[in-house]
Amino acid sequence: MKKPVFSILEQKYRRIQQELMIGTLALCGVLLTGTLWYTFVEGWKWEEAAYMTVITLSTVGYGETKPLESRGRLFTIALILMGIVTIGYIVNRFTEAVIQGYFQEGIRLRQQRRTMESLSRHYIICGFSRTGRQIAQEFEAEGVPFVIVDSEVELVRKTQAEEGYTIYQGDATLDETLILVGIERATCIVAALPSDAENLYIVLSAKTLNPRIRAIARASTEEAVQKLQRGGADAVVSPYITGGRRMAAAALRPQIMDFVDGIISGKGRELYMEEVLIDYNSCPFVGQTLGEARLRAQTGALVLAIRRASGELIGGPTADTLLMTGDVMISMGTAEQLRALNRMIGPIDSKSLRKPKKS
């Protein structure tokens, strides 16, 4: 059976827990030792022995319960020293725990564990650098559930305190970490670490643990793009290549880029682009043409493209384009128009797609 994996923050919290427990057990041991000595060596009653031990360790200065000889006084001196050391250790550990906020940290870690265990059909962001932060902002604007994984302890603490994201401190390349953040129940994982090799490890691990998950990876070079694709990534994005292309398009076709940015951005937009799955069990229009379905007339949403189950992409479908089961319809419209389109076509059962947000 595998041992549970704990993050650095969890390890620190568990360490202070163990140290406080050790101190408490040591104090109990000193109390028991004193009581047994006064009972069996000095011949006192149990209550007298326990009383003598407690007032000795607490140093209240009440005096001896009964007269002691040299041997008994030497033991009492040793008992006082042991008590001072043990109580001092406990006070030191407790003070550190209070100053460092370990008790609040323990509560937060337990809440985080419960939150991650309850996540389903969520998105996982691996790496919270500038790229990961932007992805998180877009996900938050879209209202989708997501969890972040990052190995930097201070970054995790700062993010939790300032932004309130669900973020787990751990190594995203490890299977155990991905399991803790619910990889088996997740819809999509985004490998946004600066290292191409680490992103490849994440994709391989994610696809092994959940073959149905959609894996998006960041790449720094064209060679890395090819390797990540061979490793199973469903989409690979190079910030440098994509950024260069977008800058060129913004220079050559500025109005088009403004329009595209307006419908892709997650904030302050009126039009949205969404994917809708055509399912035989829920969609009443399978086998009909777009003209016969009259989706535009009934919902106002514009069908931009249709991707067949075979992977074929039909851009700008006409009224004669046939709707087939397994098609993914790419549509544009307001949030209300897209919700109306979803209601007509039926609920999305695929774990790789989601409904438009309701705001």
Tab-separated table of C-alpha atoms in Angstrom:
chain	number	residue	atom	x	y	z
A	1	MET	CA	0.000	0.000	0.000
A	2	LYS	CA	1.397	3.408	-0.972
A	3	LYS	CA	2.133	5.929	1.751
A	4	PRO	CA	0.089	9.158	1.569
A	5	VAL	CA	1.847	12.067	-0.126
A	6	PHE	CA	1.944	15.376	1.719
A	7	SER	CA	2.915	18.782	0.404
A	8	ILE	CA	5.625	20.849	2.098
A	9	LEU	CA	2.969	22.908	3.868
A	10	GLU	CA	1.267	19.738	5.087
A	11	GLN	CA	4.605	18.300	6.199
A	12	LYS	CA	5.340	21.412	8.273
A	13	TYR	CA	1.915	21.256	9.876
A	14	ARG	CA	2.303	17.543	10.639
A	15	ARG	CA	5.788	18.175	12.077
A	16	ILE	CA	4.510	20.737	14.581
A	17	GLN	CA	1.662	18.364	15.435
A	18	GLN	CA	4.119	15.557	16.137
A	19	GLU	CA	6.392	17.804	18.206
A	20	LEU	CA	3.475	18.974	20.363
A	21	MET	CA	2.368	15.378	20.781
A	22	ILE	CA	5.881	14.312	21.798
A	23	GLY	CA	6.050	17.133	24.343
A	24	THR	CA	2.660	16.182	25.784
A	25	LEU	CA	3.630	12.515	26.057
A	26	ALA	CA	6.934	13.487	27.698
A	27	LEU	CA	5.079	15.607	30.271
A	28	CYS	CA	2.711	12.728	30.992
A	29	GLY	CA	5.727	10.461	31.396
A	30	VAL	CA	7.312	12.841	33.920
A	31	LEU	CA	4.043	13.028	35.889
A	32	LEU	CA	3.753	9.248	35.902
A	33	THR	CA	7.392	8.811	36.947
A	34	GLY	CA	7.017	11.189	39.865
A	35	THR	CA	3.781	9.598	41.028
A	36	LEU	CA	5.234	6.079	40.883
A	37	TRP	CA	8.371	7.132	42.756
A	38	TYR	CA	6.522	8.752	45.647
A	39	THR	CA	4.102	5.809	45.787
A	40	PHE	CA	6.456	2.846	45.713
A	41	VAL	CA	9.749	4.300	46.924
A	42	GLU	CA	8.527	6.792	49.526
A	43	GLY	CA	5.484	4.688	50.435
A	44	TRP	CA	2.883	7.450	50.047
A	45	LYS	CA	-0.743	7.099	49.009
A	46	TRP	CA	-1.637	7.571	45.323
A	47	GLU	CA	-3.372	10.900	45.856
A	48	GLU	CA	-0.486	12.200	47.952
A	49	ALA	CA	2.065	11.098	45.358
A	50	ALA	CA	0.112	12.677	42.495
A	51	TYR	CA	-0.383	15.909	44.472
A	52	MET	CA	3.325	16.118	45.287
A	53	THR	CA	4.267	15.526	41.667
A	54	VAL	CA	1.920	18.228	40.352
A	55	ILE	CA	2.972	20.936	42.833
A	56	THR	CA	6.623	20.057	42.204
A	57	LEU	CA	6.312	20.378	38.414
A	58	SER	CA	4.218	23.539	38.665
A	59	THR	CA	6.738	25.064	41.110
A	60	VAL	CA	3.980	26.633	43.207
A	61	GLY	CA	6.127	26.359	46.346
A	62	TYR	CA	3.617	24.727	48.711
A	63	GLY	CA	6.341	22.653	50.379
A	64	GLU	CA	6.698	18.894	50.791
A	65	THR	CA	3.577	16.843	51.430
A	66	LYS	CA	5.593	14.663	53.805
A	67	PRO	CA	9.193	15.005	54.993
A	68	LEU	CA	11.732	13.669	52.494
A	69	GLU	CA	15.164	12.269	53.086
A	70	SER	CA	18.214	13.020	50.948
A	71	ARG	CA	17.301	10.422	48.324
A	72	GLY	CA	13.789	11.804	47.974
A	73	ARG	CA	15.013	15.384	47.738
A	74	LEU	CA	17.550	14.490	45.040
A	75	PHE	CA	14.766	12.831	43.039
A	76	THR	CA	12.558	15.904	43.517
A	77	ILE	CA	15.335	18.118	42.155
A	78	ALA	CA	15.638	15.851	39.105
A	79	LEU	CA	11.849	15.873	38.720
A	80	ILE	CA	11.787	19.687	38.752
A	81	LEU	CA	14.499	19.862	36.101
A	82	MET	CA	12.717	17.334	33.900
A	83	GLY	CA	9.475	19.251	34.283
A	84	ILE	CA	11.079	22.590	33.411
A	85	VAL	CA	12.684	21.127	30.265
A	86	THR	CA	9.508	19.367	29.139
A	87	ILE	CA	7.159	22.299	29.803
A	88	GLY	CA	9.640	24.706	28.206
A	89	TYR	CA	9.723	22.534	25.086
A	90	ILE	CA	5.931	22.458	24.881
A	91	VAL	CA	5.647	26.240	25.367
A	92	ASN	CA	8.320	26.820	22.691
A	93	ARG	CA	6.577	24.564	20.153
A	94	PHE	CA	3.152	26.002	20.954
A	95	THR	CA	4.400	29.578	20.625
A	96	GLU	CA	5.976	28.808	17.247
A	97	ALA	CA	2.740	27.178	16.095
A	98	VAL	CA	0.736	30.278	17.071
A	99	ILE	CA	3.200	32.748	15.534
A	100	GLN	CA	3.522	30.786	12.289
A	101	GLY	CA	-0.240	30.226	12.092
A	102	TYR	CA	-0.020	26.434	12.010
A	103	PHE	CA	-3.398	25.938	13.661
A	104	GLN	CA	-5.105	28.102	11.030
A	105	GLU	CA	-3.007	26.313	8.424
A	106	GLY	CA	-4.278	22.954	9.629
A	107	ILE	CA	-7.896	24.084	9.318
A	108	ARG	CA	-7.227	25.484	5.850
A	109	LEU	CA	-5.482	22.292	4.702
A	110	ARG	CA	-8.401	20.137	5.849
A	111	GLN	CA	-10.844	22.428	4.052
A	112	GLN	CA	-8.668	22.281	0.948
A	113	ARG	CA	-8.617	18.479	1.030
A	114	ARG	CA	-12.411	18.375	1.263
A	115	THR	CA	-12.747	20.867	-1.579
A	116	MET	CA	-10.456	18.879	-3.874
A	117	GLU	CA	-12.252	15.630	-3.028
A	118	SER	CA	-15.569	17.233	-4.018
A	119	LEU	CA	-14.329	18.593	-7.375
A	120	SER	CA	-15.771	16.980	-10.487
A	121	ARG	CA	-15.497	17.862	-14.173
A	122	HIS	CA	-13.022	20.543	-13.178
A	123	TYR	CA	-9.902	21.974	-14.809
A	124	ILE	CA	-6.369	21.548	-13.486
A	125	ILE	CA	-3.719	24.233	-14.031
A	126	CYS	CA	-0.160	23.001	-13.493
A	127	GLY	CA	2.125	25.947	-12.810
A	128	PHE	CA	1.171	29.423	-11.604
A	129	SER	CA	3.633	31.585	-13.466
A	130	ARG	CA	2.458	34.484	-15.635
A	131	THR	CA	0.885	32.043	-18.083
A	132	GLY	CA	-0.878	30.043	-15.387
A	133	ARG	CA	-2.121	33.206	-13.686
A	134	GLN	CA	-3.705	34.437	-16.933
A	135	ILE	CA	-5.356	31.046	-17.476
A	136	ALA	CA	-6.764	31.150	-13.938
A	137	GLN	CA	-8.200	34.618	-14.523
A	138	GLU	CA	-9.918	33.446	-17.709
A	139	PHE	CA	-11.324	30.358	-15.969
A	140	GLU	CA	-12.584	32.482	-13.094
A	141	ALA	CA	-14.253	34.887	-15.531
A	142	GLU	CA	-15.934	31.925	-17.244
A	143	GLY	CA	-17.142	30.530	-13.921
A	144	VAL	CA	-15.618	27.078	-14.398
A	145	PRO	CA	-14.288	25.076	-11.420
A	146	PHE	CA	-10.514	24.730	-11.398
A	147	VAL	CA	-7.608	23.877	-9.128
A	148	ILE	CA	-3.995	25.065	-9.410
A	149	VAL	CA	-0.881	22.998	-8.674
A	150	ASP	CA	2.451	24.693	-8.010
A	151	SER	CA	5.600	23.645	-6.164
A	152	GLU	CA	6.580	27.069	-4.766
A	153	VAL	CA	5.528	27.275	-1.102
A	154	GLU	CA	5.566	31.059	-0.748
A	155	LEU	CA	3.733	31.552	-4.047
A	156	VAL	CA	1.019	29.147	-2.911
A	157	ARG	CA	0.606	30.948	0.420
A	158	LYS	CA	0.473	34.364	-1.240
A	159	THR	CA	-2.053	33.204	-3.843
A	160	GLN	CA	-4.316	31.674	-1.209
A	161	ALA	CA	-4.194	34.803	0.928
A	162	GLU	CA	-4.596	37.406	-1.820
A	163	GLU	CA	-6.600	35.754	-4.602
A	164	GLY	CA	-8.481	32.945	-2.874
A	165	TYR	CA	-7.894	30.341	-5.588
A	166	THR	CA	-7.971	26.652	-4.783
A	167	ILE	CA	-4.257	25.946	-5.078
A	168	TYR	CA	-2.289	22.897	-3.979
A	169	GLN	CA	1.407	22.964	-3.218
A	170	GLY	CA	3.048	19.961	-4.845
A	171	ASP	CA	4.990	18.547	-7.788
A	172	ALA	CA	2.600	18.282	-10.735
A	173	THR	CA	4.861	15.739	-12.484
A	174	LEU	CA	4.074	13.141	-9.794
A	175	ASP	CA	1.104	10.810	-10.231
A	176	GLU	CA	0.271	11.099	-6.518
A	177	THR	CA	-0.122	14.878	-6.800
A	178	LEU	CA	-2.423	14.601	-9.808
A	179	ILE	CA	-4.528	12.009	-7.994
A	180	LEU	CA	-4.889	14.348	-5.009
A	181	VAL	CA	-6.307	17.107	-7.227
A	182	GLY	CA	-8.821	14.704	-8.786
A	183	ILE	CA	-7.284	13.866	-12.166
A	184	GLU	CA	-9.707	10.937	-12.608
A	185	ARG	CA	-12.700	13.292	-12.350
A	186	ALA	CA	-11.230	16.244	-14.251
A	187	THR	CA	-12.309	17.517	-17.648
A	188	CYS	CA	-9.059	19.124	-18.744
A	189	ILE	CA	-5.492	19.608	-17.551
A	190	VAL	CA	-3.284	22.525	-18.601
A	191	ALA	CA	0.473	21.965	-18.309
A	192	ALA	CA	1.800	25.523	-18.067
A	193	LEU	CA	5.201	24.955	-16.441
A	194	PRO	CA	8.244	26.753	-17.918
A	195	SER	CA	10.005	23.417	-18.545
A	196	ASP	CA	8.976	21.508	-21.676
A	197	ALA	CA	10.218	18.252	-20.137
A	198	GLU	CA	8.042	18.698	-17.058
A	199	ASN	CA	5.038	19.528	-19.225
A	200	LEU	CA	5.649	16.314	-21.162
A	201	TYR	CA	5.752	14.318	-17.895
A	202	ILE	CA	2.467	15.903	-16.840
A	203	VAL	CA	0.762	15.041	-20.138
A	204	LEU	CA	1.996	11.445	-20.015
A	205	SER	CA	0.888	11.024	-16.390
A	206	ALA	CA	-2.496	12.659	-17.001
A	207	LYS	CA	-3.273	10.507	-20.032
A	208	THR	CA	-2.254	7.385	-18.124
A	209	LEU	CA	-4.419	8.187	-15.117
A	210	ASN	CA	-7.370	9.471	-17.166
A	211	PRO	CA	-7.263	8.610	-20.893
A	212	ARG	CA	-10.392	10.698	-21.565
A	213	ILE	CA	-9.005	13.943	-20.169
A	214	ARG	CA	-8.169	16.788	-22.542
A	215	ALA	CA	-4.514	17.788	-22.138
A	216	ILE	CA	-3.277	21.259	-23.108
A	217	ALA	CA	0.458	21.915	-22.907
A	218	ARG	CA	2.775	24.900	-23.110
A	219	ALA	CA	5.854	24.586	-25.321
A	220	SER	CA	8.888	26.814	-25.760
A	221	THR	CA	10.178	25.473	-29.093
A	222	GLU	CA	8.810	23.889	-32.248
A	223	GLU	CA	10.617	20.663	-31.399
A	224	ALA	CA	8.883	20.603	-28.024
A	225	VAL	CA	5.533	21.099	-29.768
A	226	GLN	CA	6.063	17.921	-31.795
A	227	LYS	CA	7.206	15.894	-28.798
A	228	LEU	CA	4.249	16.992	-26.690
A	229	GLN	CA	1.868	16.088	-29.493
A	230	ARG	CA	3.463	12.654	-29.759
A	231	GLY	CA	3.193	12.364	-25.975
A	232	GLY	CA	-0.595	12.674	-26.170
A	233	ALA	CA	-1.306	16.387	-25.777
A	234	ASP	CA	-4.590	17.331	-27.445
A	235	ALA	CA	-3.376	20.884	-28.015
A	236	VAL	CA	0.055	22.481	-27.699
A	237	VAL	CA	0.503	26.234	-27.452
A	238	SER	CA	3.808	28.043	-27.810
A	239	PRO	CA	3.557	31.551	-26.309
A	240	TYR	CA	6.348	32.775	-28.575
A	241	ILE	CA	4.961	31.365	-31.822
A	242	THR	CA	1.353	32.243	-31.008
A	243	GLY	CA	2.326	35.679	-29.719
A	244	GLY	CA	4.270	36.417	-32.892
A	245	ARG	CA	1.380	35.374	-35.109
A	246	ARG	CA	-1.118	37.451	-33.129
A	247	MET	CA	1.128	40.499	-33.243
A	248	ALA	CA	1.492	40.126	-37.004
A	249	ALA	CA	-2.283	39.724	-37.392
A	250	ALA	CA	-2.887	42.762	-35.185
A	251	ALA	CA	-0.615	44.773	-37.448
A	252	LEU	CA	-2.132	43.497	-40.731
A	253	ARG	CA	-5.781	43.015	-39.731
A	254	PRO	CA	-6.413	45.120	-36.607
A	255	GLN	CA	-10.217	45.178	-36.787
A	256	ILE	CA	-10.434	41.397	-37.109
A	257	MET	CA	-8.100	40.924	-34.156
A	258	ASP	CA	-10.116	43.338	-32.041
A	259	PHE	CA	-13.262	41.371	-32.844
A	260	VAL	CA	-11.640	37.986	-32.139
A	261	ASP	CA	-10.152	39.228	-28.852
A	262	GLY	CA	-13.566	40.528	-27.880
A	263	ILE	CA	-15.216	37.105	-28.130
A	264	ILE	CA	-12.295	35.081	-26.778
A	265	SER	CA	-11.603	37.200	-23.716
A	266	GLY	CA	-13.458	36.096	-20.605
A	267	LYS	CA	-14.244	39.565	-19.265
A	268	GLY	CA	-16.555	42.361	-20.338
A	269	ARG	CA	-17.812	40.763	-23.529
A	270	GLU	CA	-21.258	40.480	-25.085
A	271	LEU	CA	-20.597	37.737	-27.630
A	272	TYR	CA	-19.337	34.259	-26.824
A	273	MET	CA	-18.044	31.319	-28.813
A	274	GLU	CA	-18.957	27.885	-27.506
A	275	GLU	CA	-18.831	24.214	-28.479
A	276	VAL	CA	-22.022	22.163	-28.534
A	277	LEU	CA	-22.037	18.384	-28.882
A	278	ILE	CA	-24.538	16.723	-31.211
A	279	ASP	CA	-25.605	13.544	-29.408
A	280	TYR	CA	-27.995	11.000	-30.971
A	281	ASN	CA	-29.597	10.248	-27.576
A	282	SER	CA	-30.477	13.861	-26.786
A	283	CYS	CA	-30.459	15.905	-29.988
A	284	PRO	CA	-33.705	15.819	-32.036
A	285	PHE	CA	-31.988	17.248	-35.142
A	286	VAL	CA	-29.622	14.374	-35.956
A	287	GLY	CA	-30.039	13.547	-39.631
A	288	GLN	CA	-31.485	16.963	-40.491
A	289	THR	CA	-29.790	19.826	-42.301
A	290	LEU	CA	-29.107	23.185	-40.694
A	291	GLY	CA	-31.859	24.667	-42.842
A	292	GLU	CA	-34.369	22.095	-41.593
A	293	ALA	CA	-33.308	22.511	-37.953
A	294	ARG	CA	-33.727	26.336	-38.167
A	295	LEU	CA	-31.331	26.845	-35.247
A	296	ARG	CA	-30.444	30.415	-36.222
A	297	ALA	CA	-34.067	31.430	-36.595
A	298	GLN	CA	-35.115	29.907	-33.256
A	299	THR	CA	-32.150	30.867	-31.069
A	300	GLY	CA	-30.294	33.671	-32.830
A	301	ALA	CA	-26.979	31.829	-32.416
A	302	LEU	CA	-24.714	31.699	-35.465
A	303	VAL	CA	-23.137	28.350	-36.408
A	304	LEU	CA	-19.562	29.119	-37.453
A	305	ALA	CA	-18.211	25.623	-38.014
A	306	ILE	CA	-18.885	21.936	-37.489
A	307	ARG	CA	-16.235	19.375	-36.630
A	308	ARG	CA	-17.188	15.862	-37.623
A	309	ALA	CA	-16.476	12.900	-35.363
A	310	SER	CA	-13.852	11.879	-37.917
A	311	GLY	CA	-11.971	15.151	-37.304
A	312	GLU	CA	-13.068	16.882	-40.524
A	313	LEU	CA	-13.728	20.599	-40.003
A	314	ILE	CA	-16.495	22.276	-41.995
A	315	GLY	CA	-16.076	26.042	-41.864
A	316	GLY	CA	-19.048	28.266	-42.651
A	317	PRO	CA	-21.626	25.451	-42.964
A	318	THR	CA	-24.534	26.146	-45.279
A	319	ALA	CA	-28.223	25.375	-44.890
A	320	ASP	CA	-27.624	22.054	-46.676
A	321	THR	CA	-25.006	20.874	-44.145
A	322	LEU	CA	-26.173	17.670	-42.463
A	323	LEU	CA	-26.085	17.332	-38.663
A	324	MET	CA	-24.610	13.981	-37.611
A	325	THR	CA	-24.198	12.334	-34.238
A	326	GLY	CA	-20.800	13.035	-32.703
A	327	ASP	CA	-20.478	16.425	-34.432
A	328	VAL	CA	-19.191	19.362	-32.423
A	329	MET	CA	-20.956	22.556	-33.408
A	330	ILE	CA	-18.965	25.758	-32.922
A	331	SER	CA	-21.390	28.620	-32.437
A	332	MET	CA	-21.315	32.329	-31.627
A	333	GLY	CA	-23.904	34.469	-29.879
A	334	THR	CA	-24.901	36.076	-26.628
A	335	ALA	CA	-24.986	34.017	-23.453
A	336	GLU	CA	-28.775	33.759	-23.671
A	337	GLN	CA	-28.698	32.692	-27.325
A	338	LEU	CA	-26.161	29.965	-26.612
A	339	ARG	CA	-28.153	28.703	-23.631
A	340	ALA	CA	-31.225	28.529	-25.861
A	341	LEU	CA	-29.194	26.564	-28.423
A	342	ASN	CA	-28.103	24.117	-25.717
A	343	ARG	CA	-31.673	23.640	-24.554
A	344	MET	CA	-32.765	22.807	-28.080
A	345	ILE	CA	-29.948	20.390	-28.827
A	346	GLY	CA	-29.983	18.719	-25.428
A	347	PRO	CA	-27.726	18.408	-22.399
A	348	ILE	CA	-24.027	17.899	-22.973
A	349	ASP	CA	-22.923	14.530	-21.626
A	350	SER	CA	-19.383	14.609	-22.934
A	351	LYS	CA	-16.791	15.322	-20.248
A	352	SER	CA	-14.708	17.287	-22.720
A	353	LEU	CA	-17.282	20.015	-23.285
A	354	ARG	CA	-19.301	22.332	-21.089
A	355	LYS	CA	-22.281	24.645	-21.289
A	356	PRO	CA	-21.929	28.428	-21.649
A	357	LYS	CA	-21.792	30.297	-18.379
A	358	LYS	CA	-25.038	31.728	-17.023
A	359	SER	CA	-23.934	35.304	-16.402
